Amino acid sequence: MNFPILTAIMLAPVVGLLFILLIPEREELTIKITAAVATFVSLALSVVVYVLYDYGKGGLQFLQDVHWVPTFGINYSVGVDGISVPMVLLTAIVIFTGVFASWDMTKRVKEFFIFLLMLVTGVFGVFISRDLFFFYLFFEVAVIPMYLLIGIWGSTRKEYAAMKLTLYLLVGSAFALIGIIATFLYASQQLGHATFDIQTLATVKYDLGFQKFVFFLMLIGFGVLVPIWPLHLWSPDGHVAAPTAVSMLHAGVLMKLGAYGLIRVGIFLFPEGAKYWAPLIAVLCIVNVVYGAMIAMVQKDLKFVIGYSSVSHMGYVLLGIASLNTLSLNGAVAQMFAHGIMTALFFALVGNVYHKAHTREIARFGGLAHQMPRVAAGFLIGGLASLGLPGLNNFVAEFLIFMGSFTREQAIMGGILSYRILSVLAISGIVITATYVLRVVKNTFFGPRKTEWDHLEDAHGVEMVPIVVLVATLILFGLLPSLQVDVINSGIAPLVAKIEAAKAIGGIF
């Protein structure tokens, strides 16, 4: 295909924000329609890429290369494989539905959608970049607008949350930058020429000490964004303070940038470093799963429940990454997609309720299914996906992760722990998840009707777009998992081959 479809996916939001710049601020509906059209173009093209991607052939496809700074080996180079194709589709779905979830936005509408489209441009850029320089550049573009979007349009200690989020992510990206510069210098010396091309960098034979050092930098840099415990403290505050669409992007997509970076850059370039640090990741991710779920169980605010639930669910992704085998890595990428759709659905629904009720306090609600049956149905489906109900996308992903981690035979901490024990502990997180999800659904939407909420209107019109699209996606990939797993496996297979070809070394403990 000669048409630069990946560039078109990324630039559609840019074209949209340029048009919005020309629209008078008072024309709020025109601004929203422009944002919807721009994100629909990205979504439509992302679906085309997903459908046309030849997973039987695998490898990078839809390639485009433009020399930018040849002296330093910097090129605008884009392409997607089985790992990045689902992430591009995920981003397109979340931003498209996020625009409709923000249809009730009335404060500085023009600036809001400009920054929102700028943010998603950076996210698309990360997932399609094959050049490490542009990968990092787009990574920063995706992070910076979050400060303004939360600080201006947020709620609940928004300035504090915006600054906390920005400082955490910038410190993390500084670690990643050091690792990228070190990799560039090492590879340039070994190859005899400068390059940032990720495929070329993967051919370099890095010594073990260098791999351990740089993978640790990447673990900190990208781990902050996942977020891995104990670097997670910015995340729940960011979720709660952000406006609805930004919460959807934050939990649905931005957190996936960290896990994607660990896979695309960390494991792909430094497989021996990954083997060394994997036991540490495996232990910390169990804290993510259990601690996040237990903290979510005692929250009184709907957004805090979902925020800590996201910390817990991303622990499953980290367990899949740490297990370093075909099943677990397939599950990790599938979980990134499934959790992104599920959590975007949750935040869209909570945003709808909050806009009409002006509170997110669980104790004040009860029986909302009487007034808002469509919202209640959507929340129930999201809740069932969260606890891993068969027939929904999350079940497939979590099943692959548990199978992969349970079949890895490696002792940790001198035999005190093993991947099988950690898998059992992770599975216990599902029990805790079921407890708090079902309790929240019961206390919020079921029970006796409360007349004080009779003025609330159910989701209707454009408000139904996020619910229908996100629920349909969860069900589609839950009932037909091969549509997703076959694509992902085509990208995981060469990565696992590289891991298996790497020198066998012991973990950090």
Short mmCIF file of C-alpha atoms in Angstrom, two decimals:
data_model
loop_
_atom_site.label_atom_id
_atom_site.label_comp_id
_atom_site.label_asym_id
_atom_site.label_seq_id
_atom_site.Cartn_x
_atom_site.Cartn_y
_atom_site.Cartn_z
CA MET A 1 0.00 0.00 0.00
CA ASN A 2 1.57 3.28 -1.18
CA PHE A 3 -0.84 5.51 0.72
CA PRO A 4 0.84 6.60 4.01
CA ILE A 5 -2.05 5.34 6.09
CA LEU A 6 -0.22 5.36 9.44
CA THR A 7 0.81 8.99 8.97
CA ALA A 8 -2.78 9.79 8.03
CA ILE A 9 -4.03 8.17 11.24
CA MET A 10 -1.63 10.29 13.27
CA LEU A 11 -2.19 13.56 11.38
CA ALA A 12 -6.01 13.42 11.25
CA PRO A 13 -6.21 14.87 14.81
CA VAL A 14 -3.62 17.52 13.81
CA VAL A 15 -5.75 18.57 10.84
CA GLY A 16 -8.74 18.62 13.17
CA LEU A 17 -7.07 20.91 15.71
CA LEU A 18 -5.89 23.23 12.91
CA PHE A 19 -9.47 23.58 11.71
CA ILE A 20 -10.62 24.17 15.29
CA LEU A 21 -8.07 27.01 15.57
CA LEU A 22 -9.94 28.76 12.73
CA ILE A 23 -13.42 28.26 14.23
CA PRO A 24 -14.77 31.09 16.46
CA GLU A 25 -14.88 30.11 20.12
CA ARG A 26 -18.63 30.69 20.34
CA GLU A 27 -19.27 27.96 17.71
CA GLU A 28 -19.04 25.18 20.29
CA LEU A 29 -21.10 22.63 18.38
CA THR A 30 -19.00 23.12 15.23
CA ILE A 31 -15.84 22.60 17.28
CA LYS A 32 -17.17 19.35 18.74
CA ILE A 33 -18.30 18.07 15.34
CA THR A 34 -14.87 18.87 13.88
CA ALA A 35 -13.17 16.91 16.67
CA ALA A 36 -15.59 14.00 16.14
CA VAL A 37 -14.93 13.94 12.38
CA ALA A 38 -11.14 14.09 12.85
CA THR A 39 -11.13 11.22 15.35
CA PHE A 40 -13.57 9.22 13.20
CA VAL A 41 -11.10 9.44 10.31
CA SER A 42 -8.38 8.03 12.58
CA LEU A 43 -10.75 5.29 13.77
CA ALA A 44 -11.83 4.32 10.25
CA LEU A 45 -8.23 4.15 9.02
CA SER A 46 -7.19 2.19 12.14
CA VAL A 47 -9.90 -0.39 11.40
CA VAL A 48 -8.59 -0.62 7.81
CA VAL A 49 -5.05 -1.22 9.09
CA TYR A 50 -6.28 -3.85 11.55
CA VAL A 51 -8.27 -5.68 8.88
CA LEU A 52 -5.58 -5.48 6.18
CA TYR A 53 -2.67 -6.43 8.45
CA ASP A 54 -1.37 -9.80 7.25
CA TYR A 55 -0.78 -11.70 10.48
CA GLY A 56 0.22 -14.79 8.53
CA LYS A 57 3.18 -12.86 7.17
CA GLY A 58 3.79 -10.95 10.39
CA GLY A 59 6.55 -8.43 10.87
CA LEU A 60 6.38 -4.70 10.27
CA GLN A 61 3.87 -3.58 7.65
CA PHE A 62 2.51 -0.29 6.20
CA LEU A 63 6.07 1.06 6.25
CA GLN A 64 7.07 4.63 5.51
CA ASP A 65 10.57 6.13 5.75
CA VAL A 66 11.61 9.77 5.34
CA HIS A 67 15.18 10.91 6.04
CA TRP A 68 15.16 13.72 8.58
CA VAL A 69 18.67 14.19 10.09
CA PRO A 70 20.80 11.59 8.26
CA THR A 71 24.00 12.68 10.01
CA PHE A 72 22.65 11.36 13.31
CA GLY A 73 20.64 8.52 11.79
CA ILE A 74 17.30 10.15 12.65
CA ASN A 75 14.49 9.27 10.24
CA TYR A 76 10.74 9.62 10.27
CA SER A 77 10.15 5.87 10.10
CA VAL A 78 6.78 4.32 10.85
CA GLY A 79 5.32 0.83 10.68
CA VAL A 80 3.20 -1.54 12.73
CA ASP A 81 3.41 -5.19 13.74
CA GLY A 82 1.14 -7.51 15.69
CA ILE A 83 1.92 -5.72 18.96
CA SER A 84 1.30 -2.15 17.80
CA VAL A 85 -1.71 -2.76 15.51
CA PRO A 86 -4.09 -3.44 18.48
CA MET A 87 -2.68 -0.42 20.32
CA VAL A 88 -3.39 1.89 17.37
CA LEU A 89 -6.95 0.55 17.19
CA LEU A 90 -7.36 0.95 20.96
CA THR A 91 -6.22 4.58 20.80
CA ALA A 92 -8.58 5.36 17.94
CA ILE A 93 -11.58 3.82 19.71
CA VAL A 94 -10.89 5.58 23.01
CA ILE A 95 -10.33 9.06 21.53
CA PHE A 96 -13.40 8.78 19.28
CA THR A 97 -15.64 7.78 22.17
CA GLY A 98 -13.89 10.32 24.42
CA VAL A 99 -15.00 13.17 22.16
CA PHE A 100 -18.64 12.14 22.57
CA ALA A 101 -18.17 11.67 26.31
CA SER A 102 -17.10 15.35 26.35
CA TRP A 103 -20.12 16.56 24.39
CA ASP A 104 -21.40 18.36 27.49
CA MET A 105 -18.15 20.36 27.85
CA THR A 106 -18.90 24.08 28.19
CA LYS A 107 -15.69 25.57 29.64
CA ARG A 108 -13.18 26.87 27.07
CA VAL A 109 -14.33 24.24 24.58
CA LYS A 110 -11.99 25.33 21.80
CA GLU A 111 -8.81 25.00 23.86
CA PHE A 112 -9.97 21.74 25.42
CA PHE A 113 -10.36 19.92 22.12
CA ILE A 114 -7.13 21.39 20.74
CA PHE A 115 -5.12 19.95 23.63
CA LEU A 116 -7.06 16.67 23.54
CA LEU A 117 -6.26 16.17 19.85
CA MET A 118 -2.64 17.16 20.46
CA LEU A 119 -2.36 14.53 23.19
CA VAL A 120 -3.74 11.72 21.04
CA THR A 121 -1.42 12.68 18.17
CA GLY A 122 1.51 11.91 20.46
CA VAL A 123 -0.01 8.57 21.46
CA PHE A 124 -0.51 7.50 17.84
CA GLY A 125 3.08 8.56 17.14
CA VAL A 126 4.49 6.35 19.88
CA PHE A 127 2.68 3.25 18.65
CA ILE A 128 3.70 3.64 15.00
CA SER A 129 7.29 4.88 15.42
CA ARG A 130 10.19 2.64 14.32
CA ASP A 131 12.78 5.33 15.11
CA LEU A 132 13.77 5.63 18.76
CA PHE A 133 14.22 9.41 18.52
CA PHE A 134 10.67 9.93 17.26
CA PHE A 135 9.41 7.31 19.70
CA TYR A 136 10.67 9.46 22.59
CA LEU A 137 9.56 12.72 20.93
CA PHE A 138 5.98 11.50 20.57
CA PHE A 139 6.14 10.06 24.10
CA GLU A 140 6.75 13.57 25.44
CA VAL A 141 4.04 15.07 23.21
CA ALA A 142 1.59 12.60 24.75
CA VAL A 143 2.53 13.50 28.32
CA ILE A 144 2.79 17.32 28.37
CA PRO A 145 -0.84 18.23 27.42
CA MET A 146 -2.06 16.20 30.40
CA TYR A 147 -0.89 18.95 32.76
CA LEU A 148 -3.07 21.59 31.09
CA LEU A 149 -6.06 19.31 30.52
CA ILE A 150 -6.19 18.34 34.19
CA GLY A 151 -5.05 21.67 35.65
CA ILE A 152 -7.64 23.73 33.73
CA TRP A 153 -10.59 21.40 33.13
CA GLY A 154 -10.20 18.99 36.03
CA SER A 155 -11.86 18.79 39.46
CA THR A 156 -11.00 17.57 42.98
CA ARG A 157 -7.58 19.11 43.75
CA LYS A 158 -6.88 19.49 40.06
CA GLU A 159 -3.74 21.68 40.37
CA TYR A 160 -2.18 19.25 42.84
CA ALA A 161 -3.03 16.21 40.71
CA ALA A 162 -1.80 17.85 37.51
CA MET A 163 1.54 18.84 39.01
CA LYS A 164 2.02 15.48 40.72
CA LEU A 165 1.29 13.59 37.51
CA THR A 166 3.58 15.79 35.43
CA LEU A 167 6.52 15.59 37.85
CA TYR A 168 6.29 11.79 38.15
CA LEU A 169 6.07 11.29 34.38
CA LEU A 170 8.84 13.76 33.56
CA VAL A 171 11.19 12.18 36.09
CA GLY A 172 10.35 8.80 34.58
CA SER A 173 10.93 10.03 31.03
CA ALA A 174 14.31 11.42 32.13
CA PHE A 175 15.38 7.87 33.09
CA ALA A 176 14.16 6.60 29.73
CA LEU A 177 16.04 9.39 27.93
CA ILE A 178 19.30 8.45 29.64
CA GLY A 179 18.78 4.86 28.53
CA ILE A 180 18.03 5.93 24.95
CA ILE A 181 21.13 8.14 24.74
CA ALA A 182 23.31 5.37 26.22
CA THR A 183 21.89 2.89 23.69
CA PHE A 184 22.48 5.28 20.79
CA LEU A 185 26.11 5.90 21.76
CA TYR A 186 26.86 2.21 22.38
CA ALA A 187 25.22 1.08 19.14
CA SER A 188 26.86 3.84 17.08
CA GLN A 189 30.27 2.73 18.34
CA GLN A 190 29.56 -0.92 17.56
CA LEU A 191 27.99 -0.34 14.14
CA GLY A 192 30.36 2.37 12.97
CA HIS A 193 27.52 4.73 12.08
CA ALA A 194 24.78 6.61 13.90
CA THR A 195 21.23 5.24 13.94
CA PHE A 196 18.05 5.42 15.97
CA ASP A 197 16.30 2.69 13.98
CA ILE A 198 14.87 0.22 16.49
CA GLN A 199 15.26 -2.79 14.20
CA THR A 200 18.92 -1.96 13.59
CA LEU A 201 19.56 -1.29 17.29
CA ALA A 202 18.14 -4.76 18.04
CA THR A 203 20.93 -6.38 15.98
CA VAL A 204 23.68 -4.97 18.20
CA LYS A 205 25.33 -7.36 20.70
CA TYR A 206 25.14 -5.42 23.95
CA ASP A 207 27.23 -6.81 26.81
CA LEU A 208 25.40 -8.16 29.85
CA GLY A 209 26.36 -5.34 32.21
CA PHE A 210 25.10 -2.73 29.76
CA GLN A 211 21.82 -4.60 29.26
CA LYS A 212 21.22 -4.82 33.00
CA PHE A 213 21.91 -1.10 33.44
CA VAL A 214 19.83 0.20 30.53
CA PHE A 215 16.90 -2.16 31.06
CA PHE A 216 16.71 -0.92 34.65
CA LEU A 217 16.56 2.66 33.36
CA MET A 218 13.77 1.66 30.98
CA LEU A 219 11.98 -0.15 33.81
CA ILE A 220 11.92 3.04 35.88
CA GLY A 221 11.20 5.32 32.93
CA PHE A 222 8.33 3.34 31.45
CA GLY A 223 7.32 1.69 34.74
CA VAL A 224 6.21 5.04 36.16
CA LEU A 225 3.62 5.29 33.41
CA VAL A 226 2.34 1.68 33.71
CA PRO A 227 2.36 2.31 36.78
CA ILE A 228 4.41 -0.26 38.68
CA TRP A 229 4.32 -0.24 42.49
CA PRO A 230 5.67 1.82 44.29
CA LEU A 231 5.78 4.38 41.45
CA HIS A 232 1.97 4.43 41.15
CA LEU A 233 1.09 7.26 43.54
CA TRP A 234 0.40 9.82 40.82
CA SER A 235 -2.10 7.65 38.98
CA PRO A 236 -5.28 7.55 41.16
CA ASP A 237 -5.10 11.31 41.80
CA GLY A 238 -4.72 11.89 38.08
CA HIS A 239 -7.70 9.68 37.28
CA VAL A 240 -9.95 11.44 39.77
CA ALA A 241 -9.00 15.01 38.88
CA ALA A 242 -9.09 14.62 35.09
CA PRO A 243 -12.17 15.48 33.00
CA THR A 244 -14.02 12.49 31.54
CA ALA A 245 -12.29 12.21 28.14
CA VAL A 246 -8.87 12.72 29.71
CA SER A 247 -9.57 10.02 32.32
CA MET A 248 -10.55 7.71 29.47
CA LEU A 249 -7.30 8.43 27.61
CA HIS A 250 -5.22 8.39 30.77
CA ALA A 251 -6.32 4.95 31.94
CA GLY A 252 -7.30 3.55 28.56
CA VAL A 253 -4.24 4.51 26.53
CA LEU A 254 -1.50 6.48 28.34
CA MET A 255 -0.85 3.75 30.91
CA LYS A 256 -0.37 1.36 27.99
CA LEU A 257 2.49 3.51 26.65
CA GLY A 258 4.59 2.39 29.61
CA ALA A 259 3.94 -1.33 29.09
CA TYR A 260 4.40 -0.93 25.33
CA GLY A 261 7.73 0.81 25.90
CA LEU A 262 8.92 -2.03 28.14
CA ILE A 263 8.09 -4.55 25.41
CA ARG A 264 9.10 -2.59 22.31
CA VAL A 265 12.29 -1.04 23.65
CA GLY A 266 13.20 -2.85 26.88
CA ILE A 267 12.71 -6.51 25.99
CA PHE A 268 13.30 -6.21 22.23
CA LEU A 269 16.68 -4.50 22.59
CA PHE A 270 17.84 -6.00 25.89
CA PRO A 271 16.46 -9.54 26.32
CA GLU A 272 19.22 -10.59 28.74
CA GLY A 273 18.60 -7.48 30.84
CA ALA A 274 14.90 -8.38 30.82
CA LYS A 275 15.68 -11.88 32.09
CA TYR A 276 17.78 -10.45 34.90
CA TRP A 277 15.14 -7.96 36.12
CA ALA A 278 12.06 -10.13 35.40
CA PRO A 279 11.83 -11.64 38.93
CA LEU A 280 11.75 -8.15 40.45
CA ILE A 281 8.97 -7.11 38.06
CA ALA A 282 7.06 -10.31 38.90
CA VAL A 283 7.19 -9.66 42.64
CA LEU A 284 6.28 -5.97 42.37
CA CYS A 285 3.38 -6.66 40.01
CA ILE A 286 1.73 -8.92 42.61
CA VAL A 287 1.74 -5.93 44.96
CA ASN A 288 0.05 -4.01 42.12
CA VAL A 289 -2.64 -6.68 41.78
CA VAL A 290 -3.45 -7.36 45.43
CA TYR A 291 -2.72 -3.95 46.95
CA GLY A 292 -4.54 -2.07 44.17
CA ALA A 293 -7.61 -4.30 44.48
CA MET A 294 -7.76 -4.04 48.28
CA ILE A 295 -7.40 -0.25 48.23
CA ALA A 296 -10.12 -0.04 45.55
CA MET A 297 -12.39 -2.08 47.82
CA VAL A 298 -12.46 0.62 50.53
CA GLN A 299 -12.88 3.69 48.33
CA LYS A 300 -15.97 5.87 48.63
CA ASP A 301 -15.59 7.76 45.34
CA LEU A 302 -16.48 5.99 42.08
CA LYS A 303 -13.46 7.42 40.26
CA PHE A 304 -11.06 6.36 43.01
CA VAL A 305 -12.44 2.82 42.76
CA ILE A 306 -11.68 2.72 39.05
CA GLY A 307 -8.31 4.46 39.55
CA TYR A 308 -7.02 1.87 42.00
CA SER A 309 -8.65 -0.89 39.97
CA SER A 310 -6.50 0.23 37.04
CA VAL A 311 -3.37 -0.07 39.17
CA SER A 312 -4.46 -3.61 40.03
CA HIS A 313 -5.29 -4.66 36.46
CA MET A 314 -2.05 -3.28 35.03
CA GLY A 315 -0.33 -5.63 37.46
CA TYR A 316 -1.59 -8.49 35.29
CA VAL A 317 0.07 -6.87 32.28
CA LEU A 318 3.35 -6.67 34.20
CA LEU A 319 3.05 -10.33 35.24
CA GLY A 320 2.65 -11.26 31.57
CA ILE A 321 5.70 -9.21 30.66
CA ALA A 322 7.79 -10.66 33.52
CA SER A 323 6.99 -14.25 32.55
CA LEU A 324 8.70 -13.75 29.15
CA ASN A 325 7.01 -16.54 27.19
CA THR A 326 4.61 -16.74 24.28
CA LEU A 327 1.41 -17.23 26.26
CA SER A 328 2.12 -14.57 28.86
CA LEU A 329 3.26 -11.89 26.40
CA ASN A 330 0.23 -12.53 24.19
CA GLY A 331 -1.90 -12.13 27.30
CA ALA A 332 -0.09 -8.94 28.34
CA VAL A 333 -0.79 -7.20 25.03
CA ALA A 334 -4.38 -8.50 24.96
CA GLN A 335 -4.87 -7.26 28.53
CA MET A 336 -3.54 -3.83 27.55
CA PHE A 337 -6.25 -3.64 24.90
CA ALA A 338 -9.03 -5.15 27.03
CA HIS A 339 -8.29 -3.00 30.06
CA GLY A 340 -8.11 0.09 27.89
CA ILE A 341 -11.60 -0.50 26.51
CA MET A 342 -13.06 -1.52 29.87
CA THR A 343 -11.67 1.40 31.85
CA ALA A 344 -12.66 3.89 29.14
CA LEU A 345 -16.21 2.55 29.47
CA PHE A 346 -16.12 2.94 33.25
CA PHE A 347 -14.90 6.54 33.13
CA ALA A 348 -17.40 7.48 30.41
CA LEU A 349 -20.26 6.16 32.57
CA VAL A 350 -19.01 7.74 35.80
CA GLY A 351 -18.54 11.04 33.96
CA ASN A 352 -22.13 10.84 32.74
CA VAL A 353 -23.45 10.24 36.26
CA TYR A 354 -21.24 12.95 37.80
CA HIS A 355 -22.29 15.56 35.24
CA LYS A 356 -25.96 15.04 36.15
CA ALA A 357 -25.74 14.22 39.88
CA HIS A 358 -22.73 16.43 40.75
CA THR A 359 -21.37 13.79 43.08
CA ARG A 360 -19.43 10.53 42.81
CA GLU A 361 -19.94 9.42 46.42
CA ILE A 362 -21.14 5.82 46.36
CA ALA A 363 -23.00 6.06 49.67
CA ARG A 364 -25.30 8.78 48.30
CA PHE A 365 -26.50 6.63 45.44
CA GLY A 366 -28.68 3.55 45.33
CA GLY A 367 -31.26 2.26 42.89
CA LEU A 368 -29.97 4.40 40.00
CA ALA A 369 -30.96 1.60 37.61
CA HIS A 370 -34.52 2.90 37.99
CA GLN A 371 -33.57 6.32 36.61
CA MET A 372 -30.59 5.35 34.41
CA PRO A 373 -31.07 1.76 33.15
CA ARG A 374 -28.74 2.17 30.13
CA VAL A 375 -25.93 3.52 32.29
CA ALA A 376 -26.51 0.72 34.80
CA ALA A 377 -26.37 -1.92 32.05
CA GLY A 378 -23.14 -0.49 30.68
CA PHE A 379 -21.56 -0.35 34.15
CA LEU A 380 -22.60 -3.93 34.86
CA ILE A 381 -21.02 -5.18 31.63
CA GLY A 382 -17.84 -3.24 32.44
CA GLY A 383 -17.85 -4.71 35.94
CA LEU A 384 -18.25 -8.26 34.63
CA ALA A 385 -15.38 -7.67 32.22
CA SER A 386 -13.27 -6.37 35.11
CA LEU A 387 -13.71 -9.58 37.10
CA GLY A 388 -12.91 -11.71 34.04
CA LEU A 389 -16.27 -13.11 32.97
CA PRO A 390 -15.95 -15.55 30.03
CA GLY A 391 -17.37 -14.08 26.84
CA LEU A 392 -15.77 -10.69 27.44
CA ASN A 393 -12.33 -9.55 26.25
CA ASN A 394 -10.63 -9.46 29.67
CA PHE A 395 -11.18 -13.17 30.29
CA VAL A 396 -9.12 -14.18 27.26
CA ALA A 397 -6.26 -11.87 28.21
CA GLU A 398 -6.09 -12.87 31.87
CA PHE A 399 -6.37 -16.58 31.04
CA LEU A 400 -3.33 -16.32 28.74
CA ILE A 401 -1.34 -14.43 31.37
CA PHE A 402 -2.09 -16.97 34.11
CA MET A 403 -1.32 -19.91 31.82
CA GLY A 404 1.94 -18.35 30.74
CA SER A 405 3.11 -17.39 34.22
CA PHE A 406 2.04 -20.69 35.77
CA THR A 407 4.00 -22.73 33.21
CA ARG A 408 7.24 -20.81 33.80
CA GLU A 409 9.46 -22.85 36.06
CA GLN A 410 11.85 -20.53 37.86
CA ALA A 411 12.55 -20.13 41.54
CA ILE A 412 12.66 -16.63 43.00
CA MET A 413 14.40 -15.44 46.16
CA GLY A 414 16.26 -18.70 46.70
CA GLY A 415 13.20 -20.88 46.22
CA ILE A 416 10.95 -19.00 48.66
CA LEU A 417 8.80 -17.93 45.73
CA SER A 418 8.18 -19.16 42.20
CA TYR A 419 6.19 -17.97 39.23
CA ARG A 420 3.53 -20.57 40.07
CA ILE A 421 3.08 -19.12 43.56
CA LEU A 422 2.93 -15.61 42.13
CA SER A 423 0.33 -16.78 39.61
CA VAL A 424 -1.87 -18.12 42.41
CA LEU A 425 -1.54 -14.83 44.29
CA ALA A 426 -2.45 -12.93 41.13
CA ILE A 427 -5.52 -15.08 40.60
CA SER A 428 -6.62 -14.21 44.14
CA GLY A 429 -6.81 -10.63 42.91
CA ILE A 430 -9.78 -11.63 40.76
CA VAL A 431 -11.67 -12.65 43.91
CA ILE A 432 -11.01 -9.27 45.49
CA THR A 433 -11.96 -7.56 42.23
CA ALA A 434 -15.27 -9.44 42.11
CA THR A 435 -15.95 -8.33 45.68
CA TYR A 436 -15.55 -4.61 45.16
CA VAL A 437 -17.00 -4.50 41.64
CA LEU A 438 -20.21 -6.29 42.56
CA ARG A 439 -20.53 -4.26 45.75
CA VAL A 440 -20.15 -0.97 43.86
CA VAL A 441 -22.70 -2.08 41.24
CA LYS A 442 -25.14 -3.12 43.98
CA ASN A 443 -24.73 0.00 46.12
CA THR A 444 -24.85 2.42 43.19
CA PHE A 445 -27.38 1.02 40.75
CA PHE A 446 -29.54 -1.52 42.55
CA GLY A 447 -31.71 -1.56 45.65
CA PRO A 448 -34.71 0.63 46.52
CA ARG A 449 -35.45 3.64 44.33
CA LYS A 450 -34.27 6.97 45.81
CA THR A 451 -36.62 9.76 44.81
CA GLU A 452 -33.90 12.41 45.21
CA TRP A 453 -32.38 11.12 41.96
CA ASP A 454 -35.61 11.08 39.96
CA HIS A 455 -34.47 14.20 38.11
CA LEU A 456 -31.57 12.31 36.53
CA GLU A 457 -31.91 11.50 32.84
CA ASP A 458 -30.62 8.25 31.39
CA ALA A 459 -27.93 8.29 28.71
CA HIS A 460 -29.40 9.23 25.35
CA GLY A 461 -28.39 10.63 21.97
CA VAL A 462 -24.64 11.17 21.59
CA GLU A 463 -24.13 9.96 25.17
CA MET A 464 -24.88 6.45 23.92
CA VAL A 465 -21.99 6.44 21.44
CA PRO A 466 -19.27 5.60 24.02
CA ILE A 467 -21.45 2.98 25.70
CA VAL A 468 -22.41 1.19 22.48
CA VAL A 469 -18.96 1.28 20.87
CA LEU A 470 -17.01 0.22 23.97
CA VAL A 471 -19.43 -2.51 25.05
CA ALA A 472 -19.55 -3.88 21.49
CA THR A 473 -15.74 -4.02 21.40
CA LEU A 474 -15.56 -5.92 24.70
CA ILE A 475 -18.10 -8.46 23.47
CA LEU A 476 -16.66 -8.81 19.95
CA PHE A 477 -13.15 -9.71 21.05
CA GLY A 478 -14.50 -11.74 23.96
CA LEU A 479 -16.61 -13.99 21.75
CA LEU A 480 -14.13 -14.06 18.84
CA PRO A 481 -10.71 -13.93 20.55
CA SER A 482 -8.87 -15.25 17.49
CA LEU A 483 -9.54 -11.90 15.80
CA GLN A 484 -7.16 -10.40 18.32
CA VAL A 485 -4.87 -13.20 19.48
CA ASP A 486 -3.77 -14.21 15.96
CA VAL A 487 -2.70 -10.64 15.23
CA ILE A 488 -0.88 -10.22 18.54
CA ASN A 489 0.90 -13.56 18.26
CA SER A 490 2.41 -12.56 14.91
CA GLY A 491 4.24 -9.78 16.76
CA ILE A 492 5.06 -11.79 19.89
CA ALA A 493 6.56 -14.82 18.08
CA PRO A 494 9.75 -13.06 16.85
CA LEU A 495 10.12 -11.34 20.23
CA VAL A 496 9.98 -14.68 22.07
CA ALA A 497 12.49 -16.14 19.58
CA LYS A 498 14.85 -13.31 20.49
CA ILE A 499 14.32 -13.95 24.21
CA GLU A 500 14.99 -17.67 23.81
CA ALA A 501 18.12 -17.00 21.75
CA ALA A 502 19.52 -14.72 24.46
CA LYS A 503 22.01 -16.07 26.95
CA ALA A 504 20.45 -17.94 29.86
CA ILE A 505 21.14 -15.96 33.03
CA GLY A 506 19.81 -15.94 36.57
CA GLY A 507 17.48 -13.23 37.81
CA ILE A 508 18.36 -10.51 40.28
CA PHE A 509 17.11 -12.84 43.05
#
